[in-house]
PDB file of C-alpha atoms in Angstrom:
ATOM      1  CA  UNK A   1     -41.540  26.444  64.871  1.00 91.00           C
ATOM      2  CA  UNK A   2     -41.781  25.187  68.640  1.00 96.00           C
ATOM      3  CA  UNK A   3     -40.006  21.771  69.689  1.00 98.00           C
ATOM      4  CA  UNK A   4     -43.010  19.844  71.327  1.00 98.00           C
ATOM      5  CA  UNK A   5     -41.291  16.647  72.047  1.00 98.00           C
ATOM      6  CA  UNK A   6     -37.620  15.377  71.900  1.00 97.00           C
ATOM      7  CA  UNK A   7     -36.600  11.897  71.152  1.00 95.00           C
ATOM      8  CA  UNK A   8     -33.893   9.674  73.011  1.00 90.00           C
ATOM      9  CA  UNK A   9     -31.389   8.884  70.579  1.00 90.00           C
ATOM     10  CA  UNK A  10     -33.781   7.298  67.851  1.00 96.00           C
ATOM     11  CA  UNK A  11     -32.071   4.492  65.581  1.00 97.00           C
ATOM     12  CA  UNK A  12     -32.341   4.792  61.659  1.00 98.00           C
ATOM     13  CA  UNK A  13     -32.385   0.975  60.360  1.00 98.00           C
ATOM     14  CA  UNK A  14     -33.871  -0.524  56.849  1.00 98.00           C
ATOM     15  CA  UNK A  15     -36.412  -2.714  56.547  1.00 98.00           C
ATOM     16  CA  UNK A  16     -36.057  -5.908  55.163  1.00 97.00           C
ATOM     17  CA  UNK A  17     -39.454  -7.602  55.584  1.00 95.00           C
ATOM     18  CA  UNK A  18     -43.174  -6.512  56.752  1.00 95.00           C
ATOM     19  CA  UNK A  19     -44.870  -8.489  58.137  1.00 93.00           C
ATOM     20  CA  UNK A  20     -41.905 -10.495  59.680  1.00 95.00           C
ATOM     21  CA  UNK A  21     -40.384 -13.935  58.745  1.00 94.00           C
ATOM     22  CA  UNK A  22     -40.148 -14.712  62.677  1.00 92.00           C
ATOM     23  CA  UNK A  23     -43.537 -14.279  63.537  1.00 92.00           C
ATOM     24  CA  UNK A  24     -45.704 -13.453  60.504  1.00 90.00           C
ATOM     25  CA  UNK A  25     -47.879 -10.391  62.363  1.00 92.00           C
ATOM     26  CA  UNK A  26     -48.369  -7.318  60.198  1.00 92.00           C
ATOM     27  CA  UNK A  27     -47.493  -5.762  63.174  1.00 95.00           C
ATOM     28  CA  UNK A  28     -44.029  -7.145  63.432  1.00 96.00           C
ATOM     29  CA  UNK A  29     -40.844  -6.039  60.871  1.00 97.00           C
ATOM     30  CA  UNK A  30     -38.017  -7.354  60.102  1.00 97.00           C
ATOM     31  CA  UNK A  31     -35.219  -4.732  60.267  1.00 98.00           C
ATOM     32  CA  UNK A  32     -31.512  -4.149  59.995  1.00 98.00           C
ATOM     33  CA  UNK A  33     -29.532  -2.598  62.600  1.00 97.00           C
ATOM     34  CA  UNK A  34     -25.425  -2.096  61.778  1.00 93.00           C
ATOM     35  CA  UNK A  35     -25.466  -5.658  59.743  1.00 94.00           C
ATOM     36  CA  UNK A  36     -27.677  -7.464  62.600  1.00 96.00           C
ATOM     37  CA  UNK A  37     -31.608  -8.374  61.633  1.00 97.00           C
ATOM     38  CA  UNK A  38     -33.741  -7.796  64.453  1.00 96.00           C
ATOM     39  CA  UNK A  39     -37.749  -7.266  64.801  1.00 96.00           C
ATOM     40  CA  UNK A  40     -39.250  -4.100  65.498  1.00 97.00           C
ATOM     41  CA  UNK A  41     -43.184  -3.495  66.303  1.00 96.00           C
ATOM     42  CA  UNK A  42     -44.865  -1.316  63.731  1.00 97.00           C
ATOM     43  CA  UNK A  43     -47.953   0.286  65.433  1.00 96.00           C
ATOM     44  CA  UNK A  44     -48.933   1.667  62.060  1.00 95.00           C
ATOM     45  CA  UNK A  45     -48.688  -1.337  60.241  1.00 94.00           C
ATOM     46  CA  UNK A  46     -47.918  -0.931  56.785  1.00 94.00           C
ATOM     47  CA  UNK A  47     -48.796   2.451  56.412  1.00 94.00           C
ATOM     48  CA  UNK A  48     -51.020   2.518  53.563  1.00 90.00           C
ATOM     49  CA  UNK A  49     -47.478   0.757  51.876  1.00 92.00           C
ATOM     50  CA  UNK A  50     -44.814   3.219  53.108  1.00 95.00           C
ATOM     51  CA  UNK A  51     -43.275   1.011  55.546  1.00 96.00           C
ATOM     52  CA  UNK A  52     -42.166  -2.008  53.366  1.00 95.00           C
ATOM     53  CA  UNK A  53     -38.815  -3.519  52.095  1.00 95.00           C
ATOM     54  CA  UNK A  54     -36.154  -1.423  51.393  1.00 96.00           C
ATOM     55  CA  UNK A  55     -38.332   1.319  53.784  1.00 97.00           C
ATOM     56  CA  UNK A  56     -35.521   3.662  55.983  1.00 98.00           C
ATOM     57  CA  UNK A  57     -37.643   3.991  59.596  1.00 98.00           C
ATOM     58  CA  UNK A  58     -36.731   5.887  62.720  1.00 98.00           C
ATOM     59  CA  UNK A  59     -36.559   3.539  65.825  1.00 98.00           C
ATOM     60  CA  UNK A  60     -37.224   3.954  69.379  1.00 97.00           C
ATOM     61  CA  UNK A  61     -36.267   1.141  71.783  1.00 94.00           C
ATOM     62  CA  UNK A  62     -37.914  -0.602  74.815  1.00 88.00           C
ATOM     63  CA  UNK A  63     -36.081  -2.843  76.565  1.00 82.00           C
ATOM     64  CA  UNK A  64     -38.978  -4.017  78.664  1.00 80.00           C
ATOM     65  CA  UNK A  65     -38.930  -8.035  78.975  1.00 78.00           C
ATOM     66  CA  UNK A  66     -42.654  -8.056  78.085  1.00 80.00           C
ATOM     67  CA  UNK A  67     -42.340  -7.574  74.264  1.00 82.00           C
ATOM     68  CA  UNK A  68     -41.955  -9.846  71.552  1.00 83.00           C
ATOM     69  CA  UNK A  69     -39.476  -6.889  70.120  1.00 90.00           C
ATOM     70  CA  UNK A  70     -36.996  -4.039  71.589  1.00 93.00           C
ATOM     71  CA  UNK A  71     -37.650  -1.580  69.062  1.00 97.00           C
ATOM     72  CA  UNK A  72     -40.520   0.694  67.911  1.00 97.00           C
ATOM     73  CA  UNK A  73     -41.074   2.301  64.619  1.00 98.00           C
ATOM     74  CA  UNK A  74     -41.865   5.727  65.339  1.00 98.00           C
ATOM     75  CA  UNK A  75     -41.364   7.388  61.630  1.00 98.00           C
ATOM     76  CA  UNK A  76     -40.404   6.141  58.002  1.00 98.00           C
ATOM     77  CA  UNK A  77     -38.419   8.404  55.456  1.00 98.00           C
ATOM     78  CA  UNK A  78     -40.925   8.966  52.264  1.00 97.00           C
ATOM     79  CA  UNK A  79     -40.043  10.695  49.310  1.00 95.00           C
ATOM     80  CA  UNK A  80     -42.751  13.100  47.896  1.00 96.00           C
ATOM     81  CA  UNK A  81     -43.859  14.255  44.465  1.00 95.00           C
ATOM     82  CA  UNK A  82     -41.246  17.271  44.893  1.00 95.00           C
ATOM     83  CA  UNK A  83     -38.524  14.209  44.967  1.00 95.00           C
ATOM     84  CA  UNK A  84     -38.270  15.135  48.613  1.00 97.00           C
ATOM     85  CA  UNK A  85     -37.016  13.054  51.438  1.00 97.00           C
ATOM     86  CA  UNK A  86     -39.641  14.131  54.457  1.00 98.00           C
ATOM     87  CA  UNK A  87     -39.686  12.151  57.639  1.00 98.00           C
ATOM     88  CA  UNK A  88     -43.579  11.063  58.812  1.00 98.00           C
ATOM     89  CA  UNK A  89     -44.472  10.316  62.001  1.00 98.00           C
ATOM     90  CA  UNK A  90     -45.362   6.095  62.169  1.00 97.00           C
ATOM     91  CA  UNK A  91     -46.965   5.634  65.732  1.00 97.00           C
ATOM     92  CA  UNK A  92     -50.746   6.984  65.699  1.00 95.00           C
ATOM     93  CA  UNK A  93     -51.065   7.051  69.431  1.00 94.00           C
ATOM     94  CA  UNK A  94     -48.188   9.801  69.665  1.00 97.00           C
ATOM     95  CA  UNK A  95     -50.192  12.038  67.917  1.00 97.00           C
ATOM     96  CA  UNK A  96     -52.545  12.418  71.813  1.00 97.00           C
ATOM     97  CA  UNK A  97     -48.523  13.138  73.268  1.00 97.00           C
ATOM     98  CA  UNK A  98     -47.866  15.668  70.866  1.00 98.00           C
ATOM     99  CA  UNK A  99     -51.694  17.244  71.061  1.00 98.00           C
ATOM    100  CA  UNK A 100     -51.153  17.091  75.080  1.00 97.00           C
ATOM    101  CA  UNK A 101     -47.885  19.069  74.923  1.00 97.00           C
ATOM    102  CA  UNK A 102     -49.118  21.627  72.393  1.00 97.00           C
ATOM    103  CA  UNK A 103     -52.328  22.334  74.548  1.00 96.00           C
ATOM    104  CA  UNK A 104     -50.168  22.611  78.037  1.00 95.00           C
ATOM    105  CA  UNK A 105     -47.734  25.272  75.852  1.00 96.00           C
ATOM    106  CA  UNK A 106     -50.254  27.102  74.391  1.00 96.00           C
ATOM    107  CA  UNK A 107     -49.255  26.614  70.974  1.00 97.00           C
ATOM    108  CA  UNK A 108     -52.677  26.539  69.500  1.00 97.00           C
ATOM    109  CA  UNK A 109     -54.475  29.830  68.916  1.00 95.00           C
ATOM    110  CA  UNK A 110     -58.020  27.745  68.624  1.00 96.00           C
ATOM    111  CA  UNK A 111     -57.847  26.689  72.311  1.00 96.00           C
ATOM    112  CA  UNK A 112     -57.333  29.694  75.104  1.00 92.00           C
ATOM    113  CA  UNK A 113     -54.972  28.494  77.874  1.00 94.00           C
ATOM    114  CA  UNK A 114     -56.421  25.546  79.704  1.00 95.00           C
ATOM    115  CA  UNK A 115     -56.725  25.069  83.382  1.00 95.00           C
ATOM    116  CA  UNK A 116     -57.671  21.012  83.569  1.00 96.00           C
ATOM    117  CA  UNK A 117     -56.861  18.522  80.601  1.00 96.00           C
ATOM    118  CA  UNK A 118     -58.348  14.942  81.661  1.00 96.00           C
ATOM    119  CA  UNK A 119     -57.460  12.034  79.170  1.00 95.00           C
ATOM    120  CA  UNK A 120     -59.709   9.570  77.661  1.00 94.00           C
ATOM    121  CA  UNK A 121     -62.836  11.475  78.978  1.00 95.00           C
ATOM    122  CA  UNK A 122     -65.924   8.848  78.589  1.00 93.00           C
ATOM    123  CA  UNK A 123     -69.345  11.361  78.577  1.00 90.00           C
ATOM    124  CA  UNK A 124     -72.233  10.263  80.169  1.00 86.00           C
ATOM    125  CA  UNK A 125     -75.068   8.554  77.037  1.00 87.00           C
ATOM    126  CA  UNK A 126     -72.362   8.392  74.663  1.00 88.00           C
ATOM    127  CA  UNK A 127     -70.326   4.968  74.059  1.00 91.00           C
ATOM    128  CA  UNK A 128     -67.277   6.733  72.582  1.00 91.00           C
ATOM    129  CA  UNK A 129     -64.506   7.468  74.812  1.00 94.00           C
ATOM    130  CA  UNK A 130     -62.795  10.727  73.837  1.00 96.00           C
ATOM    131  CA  UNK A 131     -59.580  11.729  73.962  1.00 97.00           C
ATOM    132  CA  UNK A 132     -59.191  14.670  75.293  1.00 97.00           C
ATOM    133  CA  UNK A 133     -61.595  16.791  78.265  1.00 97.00           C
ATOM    134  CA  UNK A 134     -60.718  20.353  78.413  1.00 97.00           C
ATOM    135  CA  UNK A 135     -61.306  23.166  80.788  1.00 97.00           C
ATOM    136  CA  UNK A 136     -60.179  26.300  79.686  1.00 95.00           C
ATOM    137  CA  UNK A 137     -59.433  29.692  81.638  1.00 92.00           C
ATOM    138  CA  UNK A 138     -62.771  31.374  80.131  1.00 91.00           C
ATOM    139  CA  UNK A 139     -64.532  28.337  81.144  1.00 91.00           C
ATOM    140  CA  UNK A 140     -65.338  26.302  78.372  1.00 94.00           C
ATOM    141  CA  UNK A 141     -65.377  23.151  78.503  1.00 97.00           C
ATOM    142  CA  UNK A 142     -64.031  21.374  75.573  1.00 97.00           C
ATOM    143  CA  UNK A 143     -64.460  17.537  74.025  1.00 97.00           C
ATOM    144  CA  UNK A 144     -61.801  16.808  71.801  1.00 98.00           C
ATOM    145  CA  UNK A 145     -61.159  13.685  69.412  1.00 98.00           C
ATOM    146  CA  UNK A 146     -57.455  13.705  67.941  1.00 98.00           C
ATOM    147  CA  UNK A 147     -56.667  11.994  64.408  1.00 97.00           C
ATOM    148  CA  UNK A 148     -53.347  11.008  63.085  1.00 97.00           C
ATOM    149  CA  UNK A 149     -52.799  11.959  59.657  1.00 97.00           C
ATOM    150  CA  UNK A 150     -49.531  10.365  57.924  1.00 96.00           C
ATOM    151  CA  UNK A 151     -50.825  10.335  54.046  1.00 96.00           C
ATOM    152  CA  UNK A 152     -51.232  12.798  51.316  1.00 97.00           C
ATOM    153  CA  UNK A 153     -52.945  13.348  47.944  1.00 97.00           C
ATOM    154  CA  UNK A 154     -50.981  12.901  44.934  1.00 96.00           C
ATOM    155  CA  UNK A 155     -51.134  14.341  41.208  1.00 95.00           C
ATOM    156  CA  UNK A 156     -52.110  11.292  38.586  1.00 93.00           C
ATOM    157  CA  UNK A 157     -49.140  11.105  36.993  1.00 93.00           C
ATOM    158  CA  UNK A 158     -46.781  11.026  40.640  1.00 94.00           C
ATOM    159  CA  UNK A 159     -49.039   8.276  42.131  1.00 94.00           C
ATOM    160  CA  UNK A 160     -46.808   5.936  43.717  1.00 92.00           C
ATOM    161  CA  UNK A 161     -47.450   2.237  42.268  1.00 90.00           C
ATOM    162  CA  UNK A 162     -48.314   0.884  45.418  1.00 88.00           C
ATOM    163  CA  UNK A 163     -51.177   3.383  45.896  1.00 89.00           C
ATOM    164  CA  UNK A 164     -54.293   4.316  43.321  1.00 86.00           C
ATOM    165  CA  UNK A 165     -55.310   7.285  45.124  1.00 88.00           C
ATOM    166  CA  UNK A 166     -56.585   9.727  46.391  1.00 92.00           C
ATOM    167  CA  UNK A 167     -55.705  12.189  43.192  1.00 93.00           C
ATOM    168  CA  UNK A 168     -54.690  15.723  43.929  1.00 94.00           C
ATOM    169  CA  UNK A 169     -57.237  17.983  42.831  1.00 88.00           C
ATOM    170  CA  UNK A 170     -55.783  21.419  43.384  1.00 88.00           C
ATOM    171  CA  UNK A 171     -52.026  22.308  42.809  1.00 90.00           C
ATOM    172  CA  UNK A 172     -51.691  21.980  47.023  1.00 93.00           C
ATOM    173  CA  UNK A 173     -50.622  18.816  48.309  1.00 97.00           C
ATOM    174  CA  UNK A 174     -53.446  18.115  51.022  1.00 98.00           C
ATOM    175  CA  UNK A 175     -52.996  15.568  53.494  1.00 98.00           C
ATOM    176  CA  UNK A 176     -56.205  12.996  53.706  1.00 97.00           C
ATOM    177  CA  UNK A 177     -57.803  11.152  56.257  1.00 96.00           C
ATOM    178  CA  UNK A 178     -58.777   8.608  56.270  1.00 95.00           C
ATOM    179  CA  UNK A 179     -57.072   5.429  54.517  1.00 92.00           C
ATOM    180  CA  UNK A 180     -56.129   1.932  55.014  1.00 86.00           C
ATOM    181  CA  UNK A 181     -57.753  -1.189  54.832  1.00 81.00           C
ATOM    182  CA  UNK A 182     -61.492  -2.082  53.956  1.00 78.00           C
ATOM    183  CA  UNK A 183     -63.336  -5.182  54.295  1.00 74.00           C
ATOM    184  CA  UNK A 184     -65.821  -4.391  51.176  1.00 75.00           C
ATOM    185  CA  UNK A 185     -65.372  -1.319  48.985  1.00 74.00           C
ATOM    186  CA  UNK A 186     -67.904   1.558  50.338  1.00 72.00           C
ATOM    187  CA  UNK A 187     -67.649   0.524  53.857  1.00 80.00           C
ATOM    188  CA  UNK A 188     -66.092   2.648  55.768  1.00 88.00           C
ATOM    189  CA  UNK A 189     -62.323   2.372  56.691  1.00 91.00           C
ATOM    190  CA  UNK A 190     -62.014   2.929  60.567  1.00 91.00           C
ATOM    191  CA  UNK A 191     -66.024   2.320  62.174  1.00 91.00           C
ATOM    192  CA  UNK A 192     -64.539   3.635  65.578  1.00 92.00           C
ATOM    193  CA  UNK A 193     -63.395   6.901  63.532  1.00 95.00           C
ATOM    194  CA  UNK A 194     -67.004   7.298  62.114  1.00 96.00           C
ATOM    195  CA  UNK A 195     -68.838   6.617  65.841  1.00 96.00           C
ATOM    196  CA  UNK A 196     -66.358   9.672  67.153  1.00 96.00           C
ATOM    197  CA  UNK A 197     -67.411  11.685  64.668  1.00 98.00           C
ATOM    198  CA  UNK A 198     -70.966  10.743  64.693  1.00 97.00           C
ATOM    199  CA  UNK A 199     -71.458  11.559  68.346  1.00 97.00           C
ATOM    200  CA  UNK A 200     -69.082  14.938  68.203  1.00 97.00           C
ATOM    201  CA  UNK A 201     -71.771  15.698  65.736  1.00 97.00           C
ATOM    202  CA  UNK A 202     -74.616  14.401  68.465  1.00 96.00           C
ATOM    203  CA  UNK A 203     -72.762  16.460  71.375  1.00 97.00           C
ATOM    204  CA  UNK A 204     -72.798  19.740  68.735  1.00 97.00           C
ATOM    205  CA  UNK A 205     -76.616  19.416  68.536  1.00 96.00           C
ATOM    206  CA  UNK A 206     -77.730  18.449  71.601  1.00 95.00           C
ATOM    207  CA  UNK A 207     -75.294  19.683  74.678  1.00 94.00           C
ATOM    208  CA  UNK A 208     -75.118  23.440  75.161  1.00 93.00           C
ATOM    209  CA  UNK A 209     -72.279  22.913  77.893  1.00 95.00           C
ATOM    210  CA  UNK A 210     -69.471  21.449  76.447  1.00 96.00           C
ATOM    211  CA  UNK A 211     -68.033  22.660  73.062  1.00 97.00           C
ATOM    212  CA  UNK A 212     -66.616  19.555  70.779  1.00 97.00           C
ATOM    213  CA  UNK A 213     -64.013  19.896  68.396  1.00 98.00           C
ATOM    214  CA  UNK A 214     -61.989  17.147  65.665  1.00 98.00           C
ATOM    215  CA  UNK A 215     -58.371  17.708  65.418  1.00 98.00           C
ATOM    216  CA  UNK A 216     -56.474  16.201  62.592  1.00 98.00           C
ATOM    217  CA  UNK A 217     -52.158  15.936  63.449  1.00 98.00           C
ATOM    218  CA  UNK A 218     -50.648  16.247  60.476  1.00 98.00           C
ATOM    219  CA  UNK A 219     -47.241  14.140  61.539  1.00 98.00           C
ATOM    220  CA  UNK A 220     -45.064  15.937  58.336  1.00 98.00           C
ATOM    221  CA  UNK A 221     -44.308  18.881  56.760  1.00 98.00           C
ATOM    222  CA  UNK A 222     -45.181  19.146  53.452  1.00 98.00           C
ATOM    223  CA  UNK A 223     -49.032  19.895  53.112  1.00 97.00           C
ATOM    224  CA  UNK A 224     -50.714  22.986  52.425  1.00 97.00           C
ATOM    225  CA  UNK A 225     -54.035  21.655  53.301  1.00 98.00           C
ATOM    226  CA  UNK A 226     -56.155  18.854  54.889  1.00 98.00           C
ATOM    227  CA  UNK A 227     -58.640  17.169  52.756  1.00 97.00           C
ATOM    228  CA  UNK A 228     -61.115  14.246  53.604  1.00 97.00           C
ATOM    229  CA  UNK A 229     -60.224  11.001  51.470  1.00 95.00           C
ATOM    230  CA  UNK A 230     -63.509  11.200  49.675  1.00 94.00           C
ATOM    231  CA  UNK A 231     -62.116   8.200  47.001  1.00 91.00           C
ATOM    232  CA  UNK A 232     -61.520   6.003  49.977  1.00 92.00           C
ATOM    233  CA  UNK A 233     -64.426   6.436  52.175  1.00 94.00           C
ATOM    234  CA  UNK A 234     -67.421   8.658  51.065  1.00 93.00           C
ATOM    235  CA  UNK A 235     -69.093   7.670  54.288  1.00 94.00           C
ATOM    236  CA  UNK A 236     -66.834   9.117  56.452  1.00 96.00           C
ATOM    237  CA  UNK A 237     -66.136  11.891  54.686  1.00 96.00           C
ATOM    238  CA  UNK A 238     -69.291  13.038  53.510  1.00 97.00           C
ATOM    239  CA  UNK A 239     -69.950  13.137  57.386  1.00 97.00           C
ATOM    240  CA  UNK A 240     -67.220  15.432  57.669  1.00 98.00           C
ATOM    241  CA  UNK A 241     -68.392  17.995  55.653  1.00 98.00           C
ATOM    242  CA  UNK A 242     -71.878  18.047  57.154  1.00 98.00           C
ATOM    243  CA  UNK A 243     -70.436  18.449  60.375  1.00 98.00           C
ATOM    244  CA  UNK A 244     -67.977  21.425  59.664  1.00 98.00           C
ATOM    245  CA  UNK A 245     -71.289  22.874  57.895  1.00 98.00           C
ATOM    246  CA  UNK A 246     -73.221  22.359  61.008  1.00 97.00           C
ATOM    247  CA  UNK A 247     -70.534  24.344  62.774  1.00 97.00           C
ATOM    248  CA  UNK A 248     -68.705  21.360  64.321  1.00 98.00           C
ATOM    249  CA  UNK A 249     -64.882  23.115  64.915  1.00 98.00           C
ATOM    250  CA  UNK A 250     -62.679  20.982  62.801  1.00 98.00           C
ATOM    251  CA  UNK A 251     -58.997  21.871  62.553  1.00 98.00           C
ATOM    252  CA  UNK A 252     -56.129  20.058  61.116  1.00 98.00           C
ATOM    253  CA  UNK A 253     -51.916  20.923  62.572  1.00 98.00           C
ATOM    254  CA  UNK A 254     -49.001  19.966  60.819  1.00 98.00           C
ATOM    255  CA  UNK A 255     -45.741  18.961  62.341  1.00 98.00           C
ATOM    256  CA  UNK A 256     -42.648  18.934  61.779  1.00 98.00           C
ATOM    257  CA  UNK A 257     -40.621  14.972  62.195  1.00 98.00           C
ATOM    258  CA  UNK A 258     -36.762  14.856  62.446  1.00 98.00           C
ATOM    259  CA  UNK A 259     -34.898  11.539  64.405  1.00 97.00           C
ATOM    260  CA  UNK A 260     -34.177  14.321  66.756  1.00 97.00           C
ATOM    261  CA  UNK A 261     -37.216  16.296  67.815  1.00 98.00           C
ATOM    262  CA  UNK A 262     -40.881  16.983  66.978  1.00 98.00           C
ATOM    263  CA  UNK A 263     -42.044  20.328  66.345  1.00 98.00           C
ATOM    264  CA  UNK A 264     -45.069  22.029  65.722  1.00 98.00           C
ATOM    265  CA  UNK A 265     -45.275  24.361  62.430  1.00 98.00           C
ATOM    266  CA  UNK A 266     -48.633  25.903  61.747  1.00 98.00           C
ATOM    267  CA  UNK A 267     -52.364  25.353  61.402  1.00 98.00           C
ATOM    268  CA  UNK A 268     -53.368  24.235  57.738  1.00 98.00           C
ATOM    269  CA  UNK A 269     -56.682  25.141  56.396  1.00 97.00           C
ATOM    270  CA  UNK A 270     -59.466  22.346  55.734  1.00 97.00           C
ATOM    271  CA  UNK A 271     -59.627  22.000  51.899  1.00 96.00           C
ATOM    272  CA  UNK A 272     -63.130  20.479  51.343  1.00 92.00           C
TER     273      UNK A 272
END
């Protein structure tokens, strides 16, 4: 395992309320900090139920007189179906500052050392801005779109009670994507996640030039696997498996989260 990014003296508090009593935005918690209550912002909201009363997070701390609160939430301790304690990263957008460092040390044995990394790359005819535009030492020229993935599957009789599924079909525990909230049931759960994927697809088909590529960061360590949430959201994930059979390059990386560091463990295979 490689360290890929090391905290600043994180701060483990509990959570006491979500959304807070101060200022009732899911995106605000109420948290205590050595007997004082403060708020902290949760940029993954609820996380599909993980961060809630009684929740033990990982904080990181801004001081910057701009924000309603000093703190972050950057993971939340969850105990899996093995009646393990496993940290999981709680900020999505850290997932592009991990990805970043892992391409710059060469960590990943699907991308040849790169040359030029440009950051939300917009393509010319497509609305989606990507994150990642890659130039590589062999010259190719990569489009990449990077997911965080926090969640896993779970077998039927393990299901937390907050959560209905998805069900663990095979004795791995998979980590899906995606999940959280939906307006109607069958619509999909993230329309920006669908239009990235939709015109990775388009860019597979139709532009010789550039190679595209979907990169799911797995932000804990205990999945054997990545698996579309086909329960949740059949749209988007019935997408996904047409475009890994049309050859779009889909790969999922797990990490590993500690209050300390972050680092990177292994590619997992996609479990379709």
């Amino acid at each position: 395992m490689k360290i890929i990014f090391k905290f600043n003296d994180l701060i483990i508090a509990d959570v006491v309320n979500r959304p807070s009593k101060k200022i009732k935005s899911p995106y605000l918690a109420d948290v205590i900090i050595e007997k004082n209550e403060y708020m902290a912002h949760s940029p993954g909201l609820g996380l599909c139920g993980f961060i809630t009363s009684g929740s033990v997070v990982a904080l990181s701390k801004n001081d910057s007189d701009k924000r309603k609160s000093k703190f972050t939430v950057e993971m939340v301790q969850v105990k899996n179906d093995d009646n393990k304690n496993v940290w999981v990263g709680a900020n999505p957008a850290t997932s592009n500052l991990y990805f970043n460092n892992m391409i710059e040390k060469n960590l990943l044995s699907f991308i040849p050392k790169v040359n030029y990394i440009k950051r939300e790359f917009k393509m010319n005819n497509y609305e989606s801005r990507f994150d990642f535009y890659v130039e590589t030492e062999n010259n190719k020229k990569l489009i990449i779109e990077v997911k965080n993935v926090p969640l896993v599957d779970y077998p039927k009789d393990k299901m937390p009670e907050f959560r209905k599924f998805p069900e663990r079909k095979c004795k791995t525990r998979n980590a899906i994507f995606p999940d959280g909230y939906q307006a109607k049931k069958g619509e999909c759960v993230s329309p920006r996640a669908l239009k990235h994927l939709q015109e990775l697809l388009n860019i597979k088909r139709k532009e010789k030039e550039y190679t595209p590529m979907l990169v799911f960061v797995v932000q804990r360590e205990d999945c054997g696997g990545f698996s579309p949430n086909f329960e949740k959201d059949p749209k988007y994930s019935n997408l996904l498996k047409k475009a890994i059979e049309e050859g779009l390059i889909v790969k999922a990386i797990m990490l590993k989260m500690t209050p300390k560091n972050v680092k990177f463990i292994k590619e997992i295979p996609i479990v379709i």
